[in-house]
Tab-separated table of C-alpha atoms in Angstrom:
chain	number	residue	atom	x	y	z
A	1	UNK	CA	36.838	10.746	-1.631
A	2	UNK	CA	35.142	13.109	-3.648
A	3	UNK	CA	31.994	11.108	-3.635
A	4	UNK	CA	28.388	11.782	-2.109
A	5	UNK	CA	28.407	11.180	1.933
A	6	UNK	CA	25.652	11.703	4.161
A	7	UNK	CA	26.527	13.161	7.234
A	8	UNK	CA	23.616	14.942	9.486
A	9	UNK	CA	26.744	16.029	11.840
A	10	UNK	CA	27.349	19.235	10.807
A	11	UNK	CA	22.954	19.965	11.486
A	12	UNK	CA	24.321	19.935	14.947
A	13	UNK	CA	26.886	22.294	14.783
A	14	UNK	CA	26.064	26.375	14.493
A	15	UNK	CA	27.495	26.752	10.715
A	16	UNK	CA	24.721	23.646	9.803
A	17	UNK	CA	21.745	24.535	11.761
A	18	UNK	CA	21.498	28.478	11.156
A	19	UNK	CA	21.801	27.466	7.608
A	20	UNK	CA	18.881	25.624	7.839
A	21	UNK	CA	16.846	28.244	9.360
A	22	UNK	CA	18.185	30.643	6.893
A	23	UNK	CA	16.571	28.068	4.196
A	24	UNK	CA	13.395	28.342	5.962
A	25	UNK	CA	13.673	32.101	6.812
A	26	UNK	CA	14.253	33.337	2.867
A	27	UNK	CA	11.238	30.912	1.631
A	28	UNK	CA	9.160	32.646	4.084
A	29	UNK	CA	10.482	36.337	3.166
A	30	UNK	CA	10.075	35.638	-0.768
A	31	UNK	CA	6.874	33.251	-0.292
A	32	UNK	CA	5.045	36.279	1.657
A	33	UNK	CA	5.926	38.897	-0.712
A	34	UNK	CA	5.512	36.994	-4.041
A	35	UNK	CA	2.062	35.666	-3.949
A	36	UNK	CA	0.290	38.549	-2.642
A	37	UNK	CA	-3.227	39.770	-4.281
A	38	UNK	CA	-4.996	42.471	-2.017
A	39	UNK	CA	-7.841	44.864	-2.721
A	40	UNK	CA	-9.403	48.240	-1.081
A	41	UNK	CA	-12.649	48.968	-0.784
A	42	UNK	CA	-15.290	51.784	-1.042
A	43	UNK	CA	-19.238	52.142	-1.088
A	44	UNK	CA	-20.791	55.069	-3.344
A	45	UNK	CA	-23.491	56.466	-1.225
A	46	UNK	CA	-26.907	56.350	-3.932
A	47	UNK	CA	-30.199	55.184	-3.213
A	48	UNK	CA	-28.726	51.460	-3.810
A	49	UNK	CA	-25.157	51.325	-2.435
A	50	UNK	CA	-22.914	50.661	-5.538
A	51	UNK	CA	-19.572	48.995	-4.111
A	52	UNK	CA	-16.081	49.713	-5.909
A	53	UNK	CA	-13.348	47.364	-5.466
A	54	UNK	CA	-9.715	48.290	-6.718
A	55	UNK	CA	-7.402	45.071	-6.834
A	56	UNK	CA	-3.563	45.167	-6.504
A	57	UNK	CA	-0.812	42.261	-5.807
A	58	UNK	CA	2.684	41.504	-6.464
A	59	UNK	CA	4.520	43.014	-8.099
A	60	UNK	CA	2.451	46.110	-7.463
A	61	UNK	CA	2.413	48.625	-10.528
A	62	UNK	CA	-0.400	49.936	-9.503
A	63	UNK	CA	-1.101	52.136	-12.395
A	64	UNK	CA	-1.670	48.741	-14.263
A	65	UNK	CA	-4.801	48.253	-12.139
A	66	UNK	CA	-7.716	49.805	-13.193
A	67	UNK	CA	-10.888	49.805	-11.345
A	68	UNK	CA	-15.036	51.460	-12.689
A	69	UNK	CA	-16.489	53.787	-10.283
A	70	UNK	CA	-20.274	54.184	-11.111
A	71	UNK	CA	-21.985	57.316	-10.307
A	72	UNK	CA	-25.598	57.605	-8.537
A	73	UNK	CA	-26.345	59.531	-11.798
A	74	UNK	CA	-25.638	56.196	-13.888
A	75	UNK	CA	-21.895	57.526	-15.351
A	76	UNK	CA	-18.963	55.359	-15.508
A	77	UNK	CA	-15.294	56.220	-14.786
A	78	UNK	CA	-12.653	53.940	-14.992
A	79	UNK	CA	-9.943	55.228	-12.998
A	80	UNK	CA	-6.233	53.651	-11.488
A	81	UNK	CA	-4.113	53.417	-8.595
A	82	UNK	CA	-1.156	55.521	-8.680
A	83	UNK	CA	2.686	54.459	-7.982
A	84	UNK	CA	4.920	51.819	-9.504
A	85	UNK	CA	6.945	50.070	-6.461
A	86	UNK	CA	7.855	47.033	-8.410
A	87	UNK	CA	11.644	47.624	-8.341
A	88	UNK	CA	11.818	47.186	-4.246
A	89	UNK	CA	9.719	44.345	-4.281
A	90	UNK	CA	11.347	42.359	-7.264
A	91	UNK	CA	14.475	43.123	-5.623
A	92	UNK	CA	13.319	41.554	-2.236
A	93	UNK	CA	12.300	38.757	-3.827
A	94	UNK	CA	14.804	38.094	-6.045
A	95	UNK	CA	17.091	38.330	-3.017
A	96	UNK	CA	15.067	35.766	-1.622
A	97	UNK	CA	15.379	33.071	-4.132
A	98	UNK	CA	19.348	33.761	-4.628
A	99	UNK	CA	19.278	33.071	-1.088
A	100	UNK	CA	17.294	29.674	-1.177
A	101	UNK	CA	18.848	28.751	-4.118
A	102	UNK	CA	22.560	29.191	-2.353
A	103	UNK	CA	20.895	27.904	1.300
A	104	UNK	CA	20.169	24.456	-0.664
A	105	UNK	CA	23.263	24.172	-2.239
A	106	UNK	CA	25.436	24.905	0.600
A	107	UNK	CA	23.320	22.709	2.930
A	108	UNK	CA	24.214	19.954	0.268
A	109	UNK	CA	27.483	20.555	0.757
A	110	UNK	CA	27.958	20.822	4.329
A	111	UNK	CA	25.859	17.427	4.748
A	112	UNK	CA	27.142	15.283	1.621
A	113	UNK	CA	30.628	16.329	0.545
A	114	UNK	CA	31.898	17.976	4.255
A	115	UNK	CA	35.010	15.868	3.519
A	116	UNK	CA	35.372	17.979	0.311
A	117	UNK	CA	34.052	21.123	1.920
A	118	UNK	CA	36.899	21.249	4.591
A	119	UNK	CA	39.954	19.572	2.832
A	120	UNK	CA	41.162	23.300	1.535
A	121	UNK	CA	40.515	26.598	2.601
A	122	UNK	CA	38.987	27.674	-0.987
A	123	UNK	CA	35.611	25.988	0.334
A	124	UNK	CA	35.207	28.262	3.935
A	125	UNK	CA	36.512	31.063	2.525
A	126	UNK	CA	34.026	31.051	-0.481
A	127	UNK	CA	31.314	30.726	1.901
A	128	UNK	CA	32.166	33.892	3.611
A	129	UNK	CA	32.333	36.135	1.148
A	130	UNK	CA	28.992	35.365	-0.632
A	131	UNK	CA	27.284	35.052	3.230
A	132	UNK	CA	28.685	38.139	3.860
A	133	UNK	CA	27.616	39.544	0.440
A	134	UNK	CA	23.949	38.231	1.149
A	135	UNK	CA	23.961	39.958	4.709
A	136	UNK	CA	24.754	43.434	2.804
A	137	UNK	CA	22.111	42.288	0.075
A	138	UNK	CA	19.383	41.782	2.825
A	139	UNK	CA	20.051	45.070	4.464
A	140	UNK	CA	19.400	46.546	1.351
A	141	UNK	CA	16.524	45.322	0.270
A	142	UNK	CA	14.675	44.816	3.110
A	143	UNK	CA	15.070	48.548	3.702
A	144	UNK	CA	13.711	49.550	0.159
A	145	UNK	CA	11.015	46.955	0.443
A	146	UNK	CA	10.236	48.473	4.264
A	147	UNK	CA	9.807	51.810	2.205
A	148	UNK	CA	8.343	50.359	-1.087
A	149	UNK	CA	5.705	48.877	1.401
A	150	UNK	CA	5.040	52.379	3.442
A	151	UNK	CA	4.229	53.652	0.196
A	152	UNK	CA	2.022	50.777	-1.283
A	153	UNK	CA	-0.091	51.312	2.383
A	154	UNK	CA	-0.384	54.876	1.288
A	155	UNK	CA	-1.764	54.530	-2.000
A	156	UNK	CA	-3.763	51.803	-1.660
A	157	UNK	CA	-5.593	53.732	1.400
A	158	UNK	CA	-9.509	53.948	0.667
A	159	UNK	CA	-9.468	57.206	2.619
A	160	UNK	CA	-7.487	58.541	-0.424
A	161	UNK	CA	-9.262	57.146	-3.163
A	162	UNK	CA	-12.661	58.800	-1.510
A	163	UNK	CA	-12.173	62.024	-3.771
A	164	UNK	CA	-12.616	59.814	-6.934
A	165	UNK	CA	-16.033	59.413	-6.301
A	166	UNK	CA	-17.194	62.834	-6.551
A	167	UNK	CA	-19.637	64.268	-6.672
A	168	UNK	CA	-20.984	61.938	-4.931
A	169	UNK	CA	-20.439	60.949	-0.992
A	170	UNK	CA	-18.653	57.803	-0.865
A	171	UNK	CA	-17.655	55.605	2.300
A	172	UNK	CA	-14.510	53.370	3.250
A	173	UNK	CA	-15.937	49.340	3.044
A	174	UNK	CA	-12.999	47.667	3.986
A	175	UNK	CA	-8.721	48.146	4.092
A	176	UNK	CA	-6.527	46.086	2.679
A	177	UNK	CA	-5.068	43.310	4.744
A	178	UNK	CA	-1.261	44.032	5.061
A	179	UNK	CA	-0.063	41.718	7.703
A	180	UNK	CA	1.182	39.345	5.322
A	181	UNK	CA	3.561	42.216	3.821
A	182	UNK	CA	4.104	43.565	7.054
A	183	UNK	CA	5.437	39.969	8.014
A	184	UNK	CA	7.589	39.763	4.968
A	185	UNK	CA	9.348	42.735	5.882
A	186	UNK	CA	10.200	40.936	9.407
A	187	UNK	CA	11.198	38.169	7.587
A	188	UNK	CA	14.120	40.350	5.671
A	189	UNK	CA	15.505	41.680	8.645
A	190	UNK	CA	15.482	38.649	10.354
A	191	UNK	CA	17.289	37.319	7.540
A	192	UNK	CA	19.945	39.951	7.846
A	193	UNK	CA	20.690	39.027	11.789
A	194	UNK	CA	20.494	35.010	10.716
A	195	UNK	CA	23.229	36.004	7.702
A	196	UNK	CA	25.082	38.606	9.615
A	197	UNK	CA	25.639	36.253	12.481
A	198	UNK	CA	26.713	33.109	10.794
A	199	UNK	CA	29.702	34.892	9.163
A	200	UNK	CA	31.032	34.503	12.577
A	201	UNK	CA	30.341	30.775	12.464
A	202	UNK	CA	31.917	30.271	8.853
A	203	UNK	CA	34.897	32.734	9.774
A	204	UNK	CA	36.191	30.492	12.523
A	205	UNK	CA	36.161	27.560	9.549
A	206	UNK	CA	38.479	29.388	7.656
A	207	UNK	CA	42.462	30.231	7.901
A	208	UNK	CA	41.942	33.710	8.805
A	209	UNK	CA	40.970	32.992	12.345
A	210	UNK	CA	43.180	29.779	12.682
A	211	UNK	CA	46.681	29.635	11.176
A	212	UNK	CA	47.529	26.796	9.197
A	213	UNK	CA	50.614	25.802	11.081
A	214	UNK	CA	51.227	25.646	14.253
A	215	UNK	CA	53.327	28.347	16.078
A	216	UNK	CA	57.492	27.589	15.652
A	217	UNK	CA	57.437	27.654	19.538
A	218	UNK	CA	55.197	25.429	20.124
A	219	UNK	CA	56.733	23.101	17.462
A	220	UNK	CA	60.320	23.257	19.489
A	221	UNK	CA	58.287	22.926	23.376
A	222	UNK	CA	57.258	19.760	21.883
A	223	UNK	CA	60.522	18.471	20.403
A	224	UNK	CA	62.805	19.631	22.886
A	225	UNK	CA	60.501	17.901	25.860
């Protein structure tokens, strides 16, 4: 009984098929955040336009980055990008991969050993609480990473970094591309709804929302009919 059995059953059911979108949901949030390498731009204004390039990526300490500004008049100054936001974004995506981690072995569960998952309450109720403690964990971090990010966008801004290159007249080359993060932040919340909701879905498995007995009265309508 206790023995590997494949059942696809349960992908059919709510409590199967969210989980499978909440595997696909938290490789998206981490994958997004994780591998990210972006860069900002700027041109000095000389009689040849000397481009500077300052590059920045997960899991953005950004006073770890230097970048060499070099003057009209032939000077160099290596200078860095200010703020450390590592701790939001290494929280996001350490959320992430608990997540995946517990999405796979839960979806193993529900799809191999359901007989084992349902044959005591210990297995439903289990799932609850550390759903419901991922839910809380994803409302969390997707919050600090929504404000890590705000804050990345604002030091990484070219428009900013223009005063470095005086006293000479610099210009803003290019932005950094932020949809990606912008997309990971998406990708937290909408984990939070995904987790959020399927407590519902595992509640109703376990003995909190049915009894384990039936009612005495309905026991007696039956035997006295």
């Amino acid at each position: 009984m206790s023995g590997f059995s494949l059942d696809l059953g349960p992908v059919k059911e709510p409590l199967g098929f969210i989980r499978i979108l909440e595997w696909v949901f938290t490789i998206c949030a981490f994958a997004t955040t994780g591998g990210y390498v972006g860069s900002t731009m700027l041109s000095i204004n000389c009689s040849t336009k000397n481009d500077i390039t300052a590059h920045f990526g997960y899991p953005f300490r950004l006073p770890s980055q230097s970048y060499e500004i070099v003057h009209c008049n032939g000077t160099k100054n290596t200078t860095f990008l200010q703020g450390d936001f590592s701790s939001s974004a290494e929280f996001f995506v350490s959320v992430g991969v608990l997540g995946f981690l517990y999405c796979t072995f839960s979806l193993i569960l529900y799809l191999g050993y359901q007989h084992v998952y349902r044959e005591s309450n210990r297995g439903p109720t289990f799932d609850l609480i550390v759903t419901g403690i991922f839910a809380f964990l994803w409302l969390v971090c997707s919050s600090a990473w929504g404000k890590g990010l705000t804050d990345v966008k604002y030091a990484t801004n070219p428009e900013r970094l223009i005063d470095h290159c005086l006293p000479d007249k610099c210009d803003v080359k290019s932005y950094p591309a932020m949809g990606r993060l912008n997309a990971s932040v998406l990708f937290g919340f909408l984990n939070l709804i995904l987790w959020a909701g399927n407590c519902w879905f595992i509640y109703k498995e376990t003995p909190f929302h049915k009894p384990a007995n039936p009612p005495p009265n309905a026991e007696e309508g039956v035997s006295t009919s």
